[in-house]
Structures are given as structure tokens and as C-alpha cells.
Amino acid sequence: MKILRDIQPDVPAGDLCVGRSAFCATIGFFDGVHRGHCHLLRQVAEAARQRGLGTLAVTFTDHPRRALGGNYVPPLLTTPEAKLQLLAATGLDACALLDFTPALASLGSAEFMERYLLRALRVRCLVIGYDHHFGHDRTAVFADYVQYGRQCGIEVIPALPLPTDGPSVSSSAVRRYLDEGAVDAAAEALGRPYALGGTVVEGRHNGRLLGFPTANLRPASAQLAVPAQGVYAARAAWNGRTWPAMVNIGHRPTLDNGNDVTIEAHLIGFSGDLYGAPLTLSFVSRLRDERTFHSLDALRHQLAADARQAQSILGV
């Protein structure tokens, strides 16, 4: 997948190196690249095939709410790097990264289509999600986009929503599931377990004293969503290998850790030093709430039960 950066209005992006002179595109922030996004991108691919066009996703370097200084900025489900990797895995020919500046935000949808999509990115077909709006004129509806497209030479076609009988599928829904600790619902919406990557940092060594040494994860970005406090079954990936793990997110109240919220993973069957290493946790199931135990022996007994339950859930 060719990644296009520093896109300027009205300035052709140059040789896209994908063997196509024009593109079928869609627009979105694509946080999480969930099942709904993938369903949309499959429709882009089909429309492109029928028209002999390349496929292009137009997205943004930062969340529009953060760029505009809004009062609420949602946590992210993927780092920018992870999002690009997930988009590339869908088979896209190219992805255009736009800086969501106040100047860009001030454009109406007709001007954006002509200056950015048509002239800069050579879009000839635009697939619009069934509930998607873009441009400063947020009241514009699909019929308006079709009219604007006819005026500038872009065919606009609607995307069908993802058929689903399960949990809602959207980035905001995934964030809500994670806030509730419902990592299984988040996984169903994403099409894969929610993954939180970062670096292992030194902790208080309490887990080692209890017989359950843990890797203390510092997320790759403070903007990333963290599941609700509690204990989870997860898979831990490091150095190309994967271990079953139980993960505690919270204050560790029995150990008097104060107000610090930590993400601590016990990798079942692993021995060694992970300090400074990159580690990714993929959350599979919530085991229980975090709670206070009357003694360290009671906590140790519960940790052993958690480990057994995690192994059963993870099939090891």
C-alpha cells in the first residue's frame, strides 16, 4: 500500500506507483479498522474493479476533535502506525494522510471534493458510508454529495451498512465496550481481540514475591484506550512469540499500590527479563473485577485460580 503524505489542495499527488491513473476512494478516520470499516473497503474494492480504478482510503493524521481542540477527544483504538498496517492488510492500493487543519476543516464538501479528491488525489469514484458526513457543511446529505460529484466529475455511490445481529459495530461502540470491560464484545466488533501495545517498564516487583511475576506495560501512547479495571485473559506477544497471560488493570489494592493504575501481565510459562521490551496484549475475556483480599495468601490463591481460568479460556 502506497502511503501519501503532505497532500496539498489542487496539487496532484504525483506518481502513486500503483499502476493506476485514477481511483475509487472512501473517507474516514478508520480508528480501529473494525468490521464495519472492512465491509466498506470491500465495497470500494468491488466498485474499483468494475470501473478499472485503483483503491484509495483518505484518512487523517490525527483525530479531528483533537486537531480542532474540542472539549472531548475520544481515546484511540489504534496507533497511527497500527492503523496503517491494518488498512494495508485489506488490500488497498493507497492511503492518503491529510492533516486536519482549521483550513481543511473550513472547506465545504463540494470544495473538498474538487480540490482534494479530484485534483490532488485523482478520485473518480467516491463510496460514502451510509451514515458518513464530511466537510464544513455537516447538514449535507447523500443527494448533495451526488450533485457535487456530478459538477466536478466524481461518481458518488452509497455504501451498504454491515449486516449484523450482534453488538453494534463502530469505533465509539468499541470504546464503550472497553469502558465496560466487555472485551469479548469489542473483539466481535473489531473482528479480532483488542490489542494494546507498549513497552515493559519496571514495577514494584510484588507479583514476583507472590509467585506470579508480571510485566508492567506502559502503552505506546497515552491516547490509547485501556479496558476497564479488572482481571483479563489475554495473549501476550513479544519477539515473534505468543504466551497465554492473565492481566490485571487497576490499583492492586491488596498490595497498597496507592492511586497508580497499572497494566500488569503474568505470562504463563514464561521466564526471563522483559524490561524495555516491546509487548502487545490482546484481550480475550474478562475474568473478574479487581477487589481487595484479606491476606496475601488469599490473593495468591485467587491468582492461581485466575491463571487456571485464563489457560482454560485460551485453550492451553
PDB file of C-alpha atoms in Angstrom:
ATOM      1  CA  MET A   1       0.000   0.000   0.000  1.00  0.00           C
ATOM      2  CA  LYS A   2       1.386   3.363  -1.042  1.00  0.00           C
ATOM      3  CA  ILE A   3       1.157   5.984   1.729  1.00  0.00           C
ATOM      4  CA  LEU A   4       0.632   9.542   0.512  1.00  0.00           C
ATOM      5  CA  ARG A   5       1.619  12.389   2.828  1.00  0.00           C
ATOM      6  CA  ASP A   6       1.818  16.180   2.630  1.00  0.00           C
ATOM      7  CA  ILE A   7      -1.210  16.408   0.358  1.00  0.00           C
ATOM      8  CA  GLN A   8      -1.817  19.944  -0.871  1.00  0.00           C
ATOM      9  CA  PRO A   9      -5.120  21.184  -2.328  1.00  0.00           C
ATOM     10  CA  ASP A  10      -5.184  21.421  -6.120  1.00  0.00           C
ATOM     11  CA  VAL A  11      -1.666  19.942  -6.387  1.00  0.00           C
ATOM     12  CA  PRO A  12      -1.537  16.435  -7.934  1.00  0.00           C
ATOM     13  CA  ALA A  13      -0.029  13.962  -5.512  1.00  0.00           C
ATOM     14  CA  GLY A  14       2.342  12.686  -8.170  1.00  0.00           C
ATOM     15  CA  ASP A  15       3.104   9.134  -9.227  1.00  0.00           C
ATOM     16  CA  LEU A  16       1.196   6.876  -6.848  1.00  0.00           C
ATOM     17  CA  CYS A  17       3.220   3.878  -8.033  1.00  0.00           C
ATOM     18  CA  VAL A  18       0.217   1.573  -8.061  1.00  0.00           C
ATOM     19  CA  GLY A  19      -0.293   1.173 -11.786  1.00  0.00           C
ATOM     20  CA  ARG A  20      -3.477   3.243 -11.883  1.00  0.00           C
ATOM     21  CA  SER A  21      -4.154   6.752 -13.131  1.00  0.00           C
ATOM     22  CA  ALA A  22      -7.356   7.266 -11.130  1.00  0.00           C
ATOM     23  CA  PHE A  23      -9.018   5.912  -8.028  1.00  0.00           C
ATOM     24  CA  CYS A  24     -12.142   4.781  -6.279  1.00  0.00           C
ATOM     25  CA  ALA A  25     -11.957   6.150  -2.727  1.00  0.00           C
ATOM     26  CA  THR A  26     -13.679   6.483   0.590  1.00  0.00           C
ATOM     27  CA  ILE A  27     -13.098   8.852   3.514  1.00  0.00           C
ATOM     28  CA  GLY A  28     -12.888   8.251   7.253  1.00  0.00           C
ATOM     29  CA  PHE A  29     -10.714   8.287  10.336  1.00  0.00           C
ATOM     30  CA  PHE A  30     -10.855   4.449  10.449  1.00  0.00           C
ATOM     31  CA  ASP A  31      -9.935   4.210  14.139  1.00  0.00           C
ATOM     32  CA  GLY A  32      -9.629   0.513  14.988  1.00  0.00           C
ATOM     33  CA  VAL A  33     -10.245  -0.587  11.369  1.00  0.00           C
ATOM     34  CA  HIS A  34     -13.202  -2.603  12.638  1.00  0.00           C
ATOM     35  CA  ARG A  35     -15.559  -4.929  10.774  1.00  0.00           C
ATOM     36  CA  GLY A  36     -17.677  -2.015   9.549  1.00  0.00           C
ATOM     37  CA  HIS A  37     -14.632  -0.327   8.056  1.00  0.00           C
ATOM     38  CA  CYS A  38     -13.561  -3.552   6.359  1.00  0.00           C
ATOM     39  CA  HIS A  39     -17.070  -4.022   4.953  1.00  0.00           C
ATOM     40  CA  LEU A  40     -16.891  -0.508   3.494  1.00  0.00           C
ATOM     41  CA  LEU A  41     -13.438  -1.087   1.997  1.00  0.00           C
ATOM     42  CA  ARG A  42     -14.596  -4.314   0.347  1.00  0.00           C
ATOM     43  CA  GLN A  43     -17.295  -2.278  -1.393  1.00  0.00           C
ATOM     44  CA  VAL A  44     -14.664   0.213  -2.509  1.00  0.00           C
ATOM     45  CA  ALA A  45     -12.627  -2.658  -3.941  1.00  0.00           C
ATOM     46  CA  GLU A  46     -15.622  -4.019  -5.854  1.00  0.00           C
ATOM     47  CA  ALA A  47     -16.574  -0.603  -7.242  1.00  0.00           C
ATOM     48  CA  ALA A  48     -12.944  -0.048  -8.272  1.00  0.00           C
ATOM     49  CA  ARG A  49     -12.782  -3.440 -10.011  1.00  0.00           C
ATOM     50  CA  GLN A  50     -15.915  -2.716 -12.016  1.00  0.00           C
ATOM     51  CA  ARG A  51     -14.522   0.628 -13.165  1.00  0.00           C
ATOM     52  CA  GLY A  52     -10.883  -0.325 -13.681  1.00  0.00           C
ATOM     53  CA  LEU A  53      -9.714   2.007 -10.901  1.00  0.00           C
ATOM     54  CA  GLY A  54      -7.253   1.738  -8.044  1.00  0.00           C
ATOM     55  CA  THR A  55      -8.417   1.749  -4.426  1.00  0.00           C
ATOM     56  CA  LEU A  56      -7.711   4.621  -2.057  1.00  0.00           C
ATOM     57  CA  ALA A  57      -8.599   5.394   1.571  1.00  0.00           C
ATOM     58  CA  VAL A  58      -8.484   9.051   2.590  1.00  0.00           C
ATOM     59  CA  THR A  59      -7.849   9.486   6.301  1.00  0.00           C
ATOM     60  CA  PHE A  60      -6.288  11.923   8.758  1.00  0.00           C
ATOM     61  CA  THR A  61      -3.065  12.113  10.732  1.00  0.00           C
ATOM     62  CA  ASP A  62      -4.907  12.947  13.949  1.00  0.00           C
ATOM     63  CA  HIS A  63      -8.447  12.724  15.259  1.00  0.00           C
ATOM     64  CA  PRO A  64     -10.421  15.753  14.018  1.00  0.00           C
ATOM     65  CA  ARG A  65     -11.608  16.516  17.552  1.00  0.00           C
ATOM     66  CA  ARG A  66      -8.025  16.719  18.807  1.00  0.00           C
ATOM     67  CA  ALA A  67      -6.914  18.827  15.854  1.00  0.00           C
ATOM     68  CA  LEU A  68      -9.722  21.329  16.445  1.00  0.00           C
ATOM     69  CA  GLY A  69      -9.252  21.450  20.226  1.00  0.00           C
ATOM     70  CA  GLY A  70     -12.657  20.044  21.107  1.00  0.00           C
ATOM     71  CA  ASN A  71     -13.779  19.557  24.711  1.00  0.00           C
ATOM     72  CA  TYR A  72     -13.970  15.797  24.212  1.00  0.00           C
ATOM     73  CA  VAL A  73     -11.286  13.827  22.403  1.00  0.00           C
ATOM     74  CA  PRO A  74     -12.021  10.086  22.307  1.00  0.00           C
ATOM     75  CA  PRO A  75      -9.242   7.647  23.176  1.00  0.00           C
ATOM     76  CA  LEU A  76      -7.746   5.860  20.195  1.00  0.00           C
ATOM     77  CA  LEU A  77      -8.185   2.174  19.380  1.00  0.00           C
ATOM     78  CA  THR A  78      -5.016   2.034  17.278  1.00  0.00           C
ATOM     79  CA  THR A  79      -1.804   3.972  16.986  1.00  0.00           C
ATOM     80  CA  PRO A  80      -1.316   5.685  13.598  1.00  0.00           C
ATOM     81  CA  GLU A  81       1.235   3.007  12.662  1.00  0.00           C
ATOM     82  CA  ALA A  82      -1.081   0.137  13.614  1.00  0.00           C
ATOM     83  CA  LYS A  83      -3.964   1.732  11.709  1.00  0.00           C
ATOM     84  CA  LEU A  84      -1.895   1.900   8.532  1.00  0.00           C
ATOM     85  CA  GLN A  85      -0.854  -1.734   8.928  1.00  0.00           C
ATOM     86  CA  LEU A  86      -4.485  -2.799   9.316  1.00  0.00           C
ATOM     87  CA  LEU A  87      -5.554  -0.725   6.316  1.00  0.00           C
ATOM     88  CA  ALA A  88      -2.750  -2.225   4.224  1.00  0.00           C
ATOM     89  CA  ALA A  89      -3.961  -5.705   5.179  1.00  0.00           C
ATOM     90  CA  THR A  90      -7.316  -5.006   3.469  1.00  0.00           C
ATOM     91  CA  GLY A  91      -5.537  -4.842   0.105  1.00  0.00           C
ATOM     92  CA  LEU A  92      -5.809  -1.109  -0.560  1.00  0.00           C
ATOM     93  CA  ASP A  93      -3.595   0.319  -3.290  1.00  0.00           C
ATOM     94  CA  ALA A  94      -3.001   3.603  -1.467  1.00  0.00           C
ATOM     95  CA  CYS A  95      -3.838   5.607   1.632  1.00  0.00           C
ATOM     96  CA  ALA A  96      -3.773   9.407   1.730  1.00  0.00           C
ATOM     97  CA  LEU A  97      -2.987  11.040   5.083  1.00  0.00           C
ATOM     98  CA  LEU A  98      -4.428  14.533   5.425  1.00  0.00           C
ATOM     99  CA  ASP A  99      -3.522  16.972   8.192  1.00  0.00           C
ATOM    100  CA  PHE A 100      -6.828  18.042   9.726  1.00  0.00           C
ATOM    101  CA  THR A 101      -6.038  21.737   9.977  1.00  0.00           C
ATOM    102  CA  PRO A 102      -8.516  24.589  10.616  1.00  0.00           C
ATOM    103  CA  ALA A 103      -8.124  25.498   6.921  1.00  0.00           C
ATOM    104  CA  LEU A 104      -9.136  21.997   5.865  1.00  0.00           C
ATOM    105  CA  ALA A 105     -11.983  21.940   8.369  1.00  0.00           C
ATOM    106  CA  SER A 106     -13.361  25.200   6.949  1.00  0.00           C
ATOM    107  CA  LEU A 107     -13.893  23.699   3.484  1.00  0.00           C
ATOM    108  CA  GLY A 108     -17.369  22.733   2.390  1.00  0.00           C
ATOM    109  CA  SER A 109     -17.894  19.248   0.993  1.00  0.00           C
ATOM    110  CA  ALA A 110     -18.123  20.448  -2.638  1.00  0.00           C
ATOM    111  CA  GLU A 111     -14.837  22.355  -2.394  1.00  0.00           C
ATOM    112  CA  PHE A 112     -13.137  19.474  -0.604  1.00  0.00           C
ATOM    113  CA  MET A 113     -14.248  17.028  -3.287  1.00  0.00           C
ATOM    114  CA  GLU A 114     -12.956  19.192  -6.116  1.00  0.00           C
ATOM    115  CA  ARG A 115      -9.703  20.487  -4.613  1.00  0.00           C
ATOM    116  CA  TYR A 116      -8.524  17.434  -2.674  1.00  0.00           C
ATOM    117  CA  LEU A 117     -10.260  14.380  -4.129  1.00  0.00           C
ATOM    118  CA  LEU A 118     -10.441  15.286  -7.816  1.00  0.00           C
ATOM    119  CA  ARG A 119      -7.383  17.484  -8.384  1.00  0.00           C
ATOM    120  CA  ALA A 120      -4.891  16.305  -5.761  1.00  0.00           C
ATOM    121  CA  LEU A 121      -5.794  12.611  -5.495  1.00  0.00           C
ATOM    122  CA  ARG A 122      -7.397  11.849  -8.884  1.00  0.00           C
ATOM    123  CA  VAL A 123     -10.514  10.299  -7.382  1.00  0.00           C
ATOM    124  CA  ARG A 124     -13.144   9.420  -9.989  1.00  0.00           C
ATOM    125  CA  CYS A 125     -15.471   7.371  -7.800  1.00  0.00           C
ATOM    126  CA  LEU A 126     -16.334   8.027  -4.139  1.00  0.00           C
ATOM    127  CA  VAL A 127     -18.014   5.452  -1.904  1.00  0.00           C
ATOM    128  CA  ILE A 128     -19.728   7.106   1.057  1.00  0.00           C
ATOM    129  CA  GLY A 129     -20.633   5.234   4.219  1.00  0.00           C
ATOM    130  CA  TYR A 130     -24.335   5.150   4.955  1.00  0.00           C
ATOM    131  CA  ASP A 131     -24.004   7.478   7.974  1.00  0.00           C
ATOM    132  CA  HIS A 132     -20.917   9.463   6.973  1.00  0.00           C
ATOM    133  CA  HIS A 133     -20.638  13.229   6.589  1.00  0.00           C
ATOM    134  CA  PHE A 134     -17.644  15.318   5.636  1.00  0.00           C
ATOM    135  CA  GLY A 135     -16.903  18.987   5.012  1.00  0.00           C
ATOM    136  CA  HIS A 136     -17.848  22.087   6.957  1.00  0.00           C
ATOM    137  CA  ASP A 137     -21.467  21.832   5.786  1.00  0.00           C
ATOM    138  CA  ARG A 138     -22.424  18.970   8.088  1.00  0.00           C
ATOM    139  CA  THR A 139     -26.080  19.221   7.055  1.00  0.00           C
ATOM    140  CA  ALA A 140     -25.258  17.976   3.550  1.00  0.00           C
ATOM    141  CA  VAL A 141     -26.884  14.640   2.727  1.00  0.00           C
ATOM    142  CA  PHE A 142     -26.098  11.934   0.212  1.00  0.00           C
ATOM    143  CA  ALA A 143     -28.074  13.617  -2.582  1.00  0.00           C
ATOM    144  CA  ASP A 144     -25.943  16.727  -2.099  1.00  0.00           C
ATOM    145  CA  TYR A 145     -22.731  14.705  -2.442  1.00  0.00           C
ATOM    146  CA  VAL A 146     -24.067  13.151  -5.637  1.00  0.00           C
ATOM    147  CA  GLN A 147     -24.806  16.603  -7.049  1.00  0.00           C
ATOM    148  CA  TYR A 148     -21.379  17.963  -6.063  1.00  0.00           C
ATOM    149  CA  GLY A 149     -19.774  14.940  -7.658  1.00  0.00           C
ATOM    150  CA  ARG A 150     -21.602  15.460 -10.939  1.00  0.00           C
ATOM    151  CA  GLN A 151     -20.430  19.064 -11.025  1.00  0.00           C
ATOM    152  CA  CYS A 152     -16.759  18.170 -10.673  1.00  0.00           C
ATOM    153  CA  GLY A 153     -16.579  14.742 -12.313  1.00  0.00           C
ATOM    154  CA  ILE A 154     -16.705  12.292  -9.379  1.00  0.00           C
ATOM    155  CA  GLU A 155     -19.223   9.470  -9.342  1.00  0.00           C
ATOM    156  CA  VAL A 156     -20.679   9.148  -5.830  1.00  0.00           C
ATOM    157  CA  ILE A 157     -22.185   5.844  -4.754  1.00  0.00           C
ATOM    158  CA  PRO A 158     -23.617   4.752  -1.389  1.00  0.00           C
ATOM    159  CA  ALA A 159     -22.134   2.038   0.783  1.00  0.00           C
ATOM    160  CA  LEU A 160     -24.388  -0.518   2.409  1.00  0.00           C
ATOM    161  CA  PRO A 161     -24.216  -0.914   6.201  1.00  0.00           C
ATOM    162  CA  LEU A 162     -22.701  -4.048   7.685  1.00  0.00           C
ATOM    163  CA  PRO A 163     -25.418  -6.659   8.375  1.00  0.00           C
ATOM    164  CA  THR A 164     -25.077  -7.761  11.982  1.00  0.00           C
ATOM    165  CA  ASP A 165     -27.190  -9.441  14.659  1.00  0.00           C
ATOM    166  CA  GLY A 166     -24.548  -8.925  17.334  1.00  0.00           C
ATOM    167  CA  PRO A 167     -23.154  -5.911  19.177  1.00  0.00           C
ATOM    168  CA  SER A 168     -23.093  -2.536  17.447  1.00  0.00           C
ATOM    169  CA  VAL A 169     -20.090  -2.065  15.187  1.00  0.00           C
ATOM    170  CA  SER A 170     -18.487   1.376  15.306  1.00  0.00           C
ATOM    171  CA  SER A 171     -15.401   2.940  16.829  1.00  0.00           C
ATOM    172  CA  SER A 172     -17.491   4.620  19.530  1.00  0.00           C
ATOM    173  CA  ALA A 173     -19.187   1.301  20.343  1.00  0.00           C
ATOM    174  CA  VAL A 174     -15.810  -0.418  20.719  1.00  0.00           C
ATOM    175  CA  ARG A 175     -14.680   2.310  23.108  1.00  0.00           C
ATOM    176  CA  ARG A 176     -17.868   1.815  25.118  1.00  0.00           C
ATOM    177  CA  TYR A 177     -17.320  -1.943  25.304  1.00  0.00           C
ATOM    178  CA  LEU A 178     -13.771  -1.394  26.559  1.00  0.00           C
ATOM    179  CA  ASP A 179     -15.005   1.104  29.152  1.00  0.00           C
ATOM    180  CA  GLU A 180     -17.342  -1.626  30.391  1.00  0.00           C
ATOM    181  CA  GLY A 181     -14.653  -4.297  30.336  1.00  0.00           C
ATOM    182  CA  ALA A 182     -16.610  -6.192  27.666  1.00  0.00           C
ATOM    183  CA  VAL A 183     -13.538  -7.162  25.665  1.00  0.00           C
ATOM    184  CA  ASP A 184     -15.404 -10.062  24.035  1.00  0.00           C
ATOM    185  CA  ALA A 185     -17.944  -7.626  22.537  1.00  0.00           C
ATOM    186  CA  ALA A 186     -15.090  -5.356  21.462  1.00  0.00           C
ATOM    187  CA  ALA A 187     -13.425  -8.309  19.730  1.00  0.00           C
ATOM    188  CA  GLU A 188     -16.635  -9.203  17.898  1.00  0.00           C
ATOM    189  CA  ALA A 189     -16.989  -5.631  16.620  1.00  0.00           C
ATOM    190  CA  LEU A 190     -13.312  -5.354  15.659  1.00  0.00           C
ATOM    191  CA  GLY A 191     -13.096  -8.794  14.090  1.00  0.00           C
ATOM    192  CA  ARG A 192     -10.106  -9.551  16.347  1.00  0.00           C
ATOM    193  CA  PRO A 193      -9.222  -9.116  20.039  1.00  0.00           C
ATOM    194  CA  TYR A 194      -8.466  -5.585  21.140  1.00  0.00           C
ATOM    195  CA  ALA A 195      -4.678  -5.181  21.241  1.00  0.00           C
ATOM    196  CA  LEU A 196      -2.773  -2.772  23.467  1.00  0.00           C
ATOM    197  CA  GLY A 197       0.923  -2.409  22.734  1.00  0.00           C
ATOM    198  CA  GLY A 198       3.705  -0.661  24.573  1.00  0.00           C
ATOM    199  CA  THR A 199       6.930  -1.108  26.483  1.00  0.00           C
ATOM    200  CA  VAL A 200       7.632  -3.142  29.618  1.00  0.00           C
ATOM    201  CA  VAL A 201       8.742  -0.897  32.472  1.00  0.00           C
ATOM    202  CA  GLU A 202       9.906  -1.666  35.977  1.00  0.00           C
ATOM    203  CA  GLY A 203       7.168  -2.067  38.563  1.00  0.00           C
ATOM    204  CA  ARG A 204       7.078  -2.775  42.301  1.00  0.00           C
ATOM    205  CA  HIS A 205       8.045  -6.474  41.990  1.00  0.00           C
ATOM    206  CA  ASN A 206       5.033  -7.541  44.099  1.00  0.00           C
ATOM    207  CA  GLY A 207       3.992 -10.182  41.588  1.00  0.00           C
ATOM    208  CA  ARG A 208       7.359 -11.918  41.800  1.00  0.00           C
ATOM    209  CA  LEU A 209       7.080 -12.094  45.594  1.00  0.00           C
ATOM    210  CA  LEU A 210       3.662 -13.738  45.199  1.00  0.00           C
ATOM    211  CA  GLY A 211       4.979 -16.293  42.726  1.00  0.00           C
ATOM    212  CA  PHE A 212       3.337 -14.591  39.725  1.00  0.00           C
ATOM    213  CA  PRO A 213       5.906 -12.243  38.167  1.00  0.00           C
ATOM    214  CA  THR A 214       4.374  -9.627  35.925  1.00  0.00           C
ATOM    215  CA  ALA A 215       5.379  -7.412  33.039  1.00  0.00           C
ATOM    216  CA  ASN A 216       4.277  -3.845  33.717  1.00  0.00           C
ATOM    217  CA  LEU A 217       3.093  -2.377  30.403  1.00  0.00           C
ATOM    218  CA  ARG A 218       3.386   1.305  29.547  1.00  0.00           C
ATOM    219  CA  PRO A 219       1.137   1.860  26.495  1.00  0.00           C
ATOM    220  CA  ALA A 220       2.754   3.185  23.331  1.00  0.00           C
ATOM    221  CA  SER A 221       0.578   6.300  23.589  1.00  0.00           C
ATOM    222  CA  ALA A 222      -1.322   7.964  26.410  1.00  0.00           C
ATOM    223  CA  GLN A 223      -4.123   8.437  23.849  1.00  0.00           C
ATOM    224  CA  LEU A 224      -4.815   4.693  23.565  1.00  0.00           C
ATOM    225  CA  ALA A 225      -7.961   3.206  25.101  1.00  0.00           C
ATOM    226  CA  VAL A 226      -7.387   0.954  28.114  1.00  0.00           C
ATOM    227  CA  PRO A 227     -10.024  -1.618  29.141  1.00  0.00           C
ATOM    228  CA  ALA A 228     -11.861  -1.113  32.425  1.00  0.00           C
ATOM    229  CA  GLN A 229     -10.125  -2.073  35.643  1.00  0.00           C
ATOM    230  CA  GLY A 230     -10.261  -5.789  36.324  1.00  0.00           C
ATOM    231  CA  VAL A 231      -8.578  -9.094  35.531  1.00  0.00           C
ATOM    232  CA  TYR A 232      -8.474 -10.497  31.995  1.00  0.00           C
ATOM    233  CA  ALA A 233      -7.382 -13.497  29.995  1.00  0.00           C
ATOM    234  CA  ALA A 234      -5.144 -12.288  27.181  1.00  0.00           C
ATOM    235  CA  ARG A 235      -2.424 -13.280  24.771  1.00  0.00           C
ATOM    236  CA  ALA A 236       0.935 -11.569  25.139  1.00  0.00           C
ATOM    237  CA  ALA A 237       3.126 -11.163  22.058  1.00  0.00           C
ATOM    238  CA  TRP A 238       6.842 -10.493  22.294  1.00  0.00           C
ATOM    239  CA  ASN A 239       9.721 -11.139  19.933  1.00  0.00           C
ATOM    240  CA  GLY A 240       7.577 -13.044  17.451  1.00  0.00           C
ATOM    241  CA  ARG A 241       6.158 -15.424  20.062  1.00  0.00           C
ATOM    242  CA  THR A 242       2.878 -15.526  21.972  1.00  0.00           C
ATOM    243  CA  TRP A 243       2.146 -16.589  25.565  1.00  0.00           C
ATOM    244  CA  PRO A 244      -1.149 -17.068  27.396  1.00  0.00           C
ATOM    245  CA  ALA A 245      -1.461 -14.377  30.031  1.00  0.00           C
ATOM    246  CA  MET A 246      -3.612 -13.035  32.807  1.00  0.00           C
ATOM    247  CA  VAL A 247      -3.676  -9.265  33.031  1.00  0.00           C
ATOM    248  CA  ASN A 248      -4.591  -7.030  35.956  1.00  0.00           C
ATOM    249  CA  ILE A 249      -5.598  -3.450  35.238  1.00  0.00           C
ATOM    250  CA  GLY A 250      -6.063  -1.305  38.312  1.00  0.00           C
ATOM    251  CA  HIS A 251      -4.680  -0.230  41.674  1.00  0.00           C
ATOM    252  CA  ARG A 252      -3.772  -3.646  43.163  1.00  0.00           C
ATOM    253  CA  PRO A 253      -5.499  -2.598  46.419  1.00  0.00           C
ATOM    254  CA  THR A 254      -4.357  -5.610  48.470  1.00  0.00           C
ATOM    255  CA  LEU A 255      -0.757  -4.555  47.837  1.00  0.00           C
ATOM    256  CA  ASP A 256      -1.400  -0.899  48.712  1.00  0.00           C
ATOM    257  CA  ASN A 257      -0.216   0.468  45.378  1.00  0.00           C
ATOM    258  CA  GLY A 258      -1.791   3.857  46.019  1.00  0.00           C
ATOM    259  CA  ASN A 259      -3.710   5.594  43.244  1.00  0.00           C
ATOM    260  CA  ASP A 260      -1.493   4.417  40.392  1.00  0.00           C
ATOM    261  CA  VAL A 261      -3.358   2.426  37.734  1.00  0.00           C
ATOM    262  CA  THR A 262      -1.084  -0.226  36.284  1.00  0.00           C
ATOM    263  CA  ILE A 263      -1.376  -2.770  33.482  1.00  0.00           C
ATOM    264  CA  GLU A 264       0.395  -5.904  34.697  1.00  0.00           C
ATOM    265  CA  ALA A 265       0.583  -9.128  32.700  1.00  0.00           C
ATOM    266  CA  HIS A 266       1.656 -12.508  34.017  1.00  0.00           C
ATOM    267  CA  LEU A 267       2.888 -14.510  31.026  1.00  0.00           C
ATOM    268  CA  ILE A 268       2.057 -18.101  31.835  1.00  0.00           C
ATOM    269  CA  GLY A 269       5.035 -20.357  31.170  1.00  0.00           C
ATOM    270  CA  PHE A 270       7.484 -17.518  30.535  1.00  0.00           C
ATOM    271  CA  SER A 271      10.643 -16.869  32.492  1.00  0.00           C
ATOM    272  CA  GLY A 272      13.070 -14.080  31.789  1.00  0.00           C
ATOM    273  CA  ASP A 273      13.579 -10.327  31.870  1.00  0.00           C
ATOM    274  CA  LEU A 274      11.327  -8.197  29.656  1.00  0.00           C
ATOM    275  CA  TYR A 275      12.317  -4.744  30.898  1.00  0.00           C
ATOM    276  CA  GLY A 276      12.471  -2.315  27.985  1.00  0.00           C
ATOM    277  CA  ALA A 277      10.990  -4.831  25.553  1.00  0.00           C
ATOM    278  CA  PRO A 278       8.002  -4.114  23.294  1.00  0.00           C
ATOM    279  CA  LEU A 279       4.960  -6.147  24.331  1.00  0.00           C
ATOM    280  CA  THR A 280       1.428  -6.375  22.929  1.00  0.00           C
ATOM    281  CA  LEU A 281      -1.546  -7.641  24.929  1.00  0.00           C
ATOM    282  CA  SER A 282      -4.601  -8.950  23.059  1.00  0.00           C
ATOM    283  CA  PHE A 283      -7.596  -9.096  25.407  1.00  0.00           C
ATOM    284  CA  VAL A 284      -9.786 -12.183  25.062  1.00  0.00           C
ATOM    285  CA  SER A 285     -12.088 -12.346  28.107  1.00  0.00           C
ATOM    286  CA  ARG A 286     -12.763 -10.592  31.396  1.00  0.00           C
ATOM    287  CA  LEU A 287     -12.235 -12.893  34.389  1.00  0.00           C
ATOM    288  CA  ARG A 288     -13.408 -10.745  37.302  1.00  0.00           C
ATOM    289  CA  ASP A 289     -13.435  -7.342  38.937  1.00  0.00           C
ATOM    290  CA  GLU A 290     -10.421  -6.140  40.846  1.00  0.00           C
ATOM    291  CA  ARG A 291     -11.014  -6.453  44.571  1.00  0.00           C
ATOM    292  CA  THR A 292      -9.272  -6.334  47.948  1.00  0.00           C
ATOM    293  CA  PHE A 293      -8.274  -9.626  49.650  1.00  0.00           C
ATOM    294  CA  HIS A 294      -7.917 -10.071  53.409  1.00  0.00           C
ATOM    295  CA  SER A 295      -4.427 -11.565  53.128  1.00  0.00           C
ATOM    296  CA  LEU A 296      -1.611 -12.196  50.683  1.00  0.00           C
ATOM    297  CA  ASP A 297      -2.329 -15.932  50.876  1.00  0.00           C
ATOM    298  CA  ALA A 298      -5.914 -15.292  49.782  1.00  0.00           C
ATOM    299  CA  LEU A 299      -4.629 -13.153  46.893  1.00  0.00           C
ATOM    300  CA  ARG A 300      -2.104 -15.832  45.931  1.00  0.00           C
ATOM    301  CA  HIS A 301      -4.869 -18.470  45.920  1.00  0.00           C
ATOM    302  CA  GLN A 302      -7.045 -16.255  43.686  1.00  0.00           C
ATOM    303  CA  LEU A 303      -4.174 -15.583  41.277  1.00  0.00           C
ATOM    304  CA  ALA A 304      -3.664 -19.332  40.884  1.00  0.00           C
ATOM    305  CA  ALA A 305      -7.377 -19.713  40.106  1.00  0.00           C
ATOM    306  CA  ASP A 306      -7.190 -16.820  37.635  1.00  0.00           C
ATOM    307  CA  ALA A 307      -4.263 -18.461  35.866  1.00  0.00           C
ATOM    308  CA  ARG A 308      -6.139 -21.753  35.543  1.00  0.00           C
ATOM    309  CA  GLN A 309      -9.241 -19.982  34.213  1.00  0.00           C
ATOM    310  CA  ALA A 310      -7.164 -17.966  31.729  1.00  0.00           C
ATOM    311  CA  GLN A 311      -5.481 -21.141  30.452  1.00  0.00           C
ATOM    312  CA  SER A 312      -8.867 -22.814  30.027  1.00  0.00           C
ATOM    313  CA  ILE A 313     -10.273 -19.856  28.075  1.00  0.00           C
ATOM    314  CA  LEU A 314      -7.172 -19.578  25.916  1.00  0.00           C
ATOM    315  CA  GLY A 315      -7.072 -23.301  25.228  1.00  0.00           C
ATOM    316  CA  VAL A 316      -3.703 -24.115  26.793  1.00  0.00           C
TER     317      VAL A 316
END
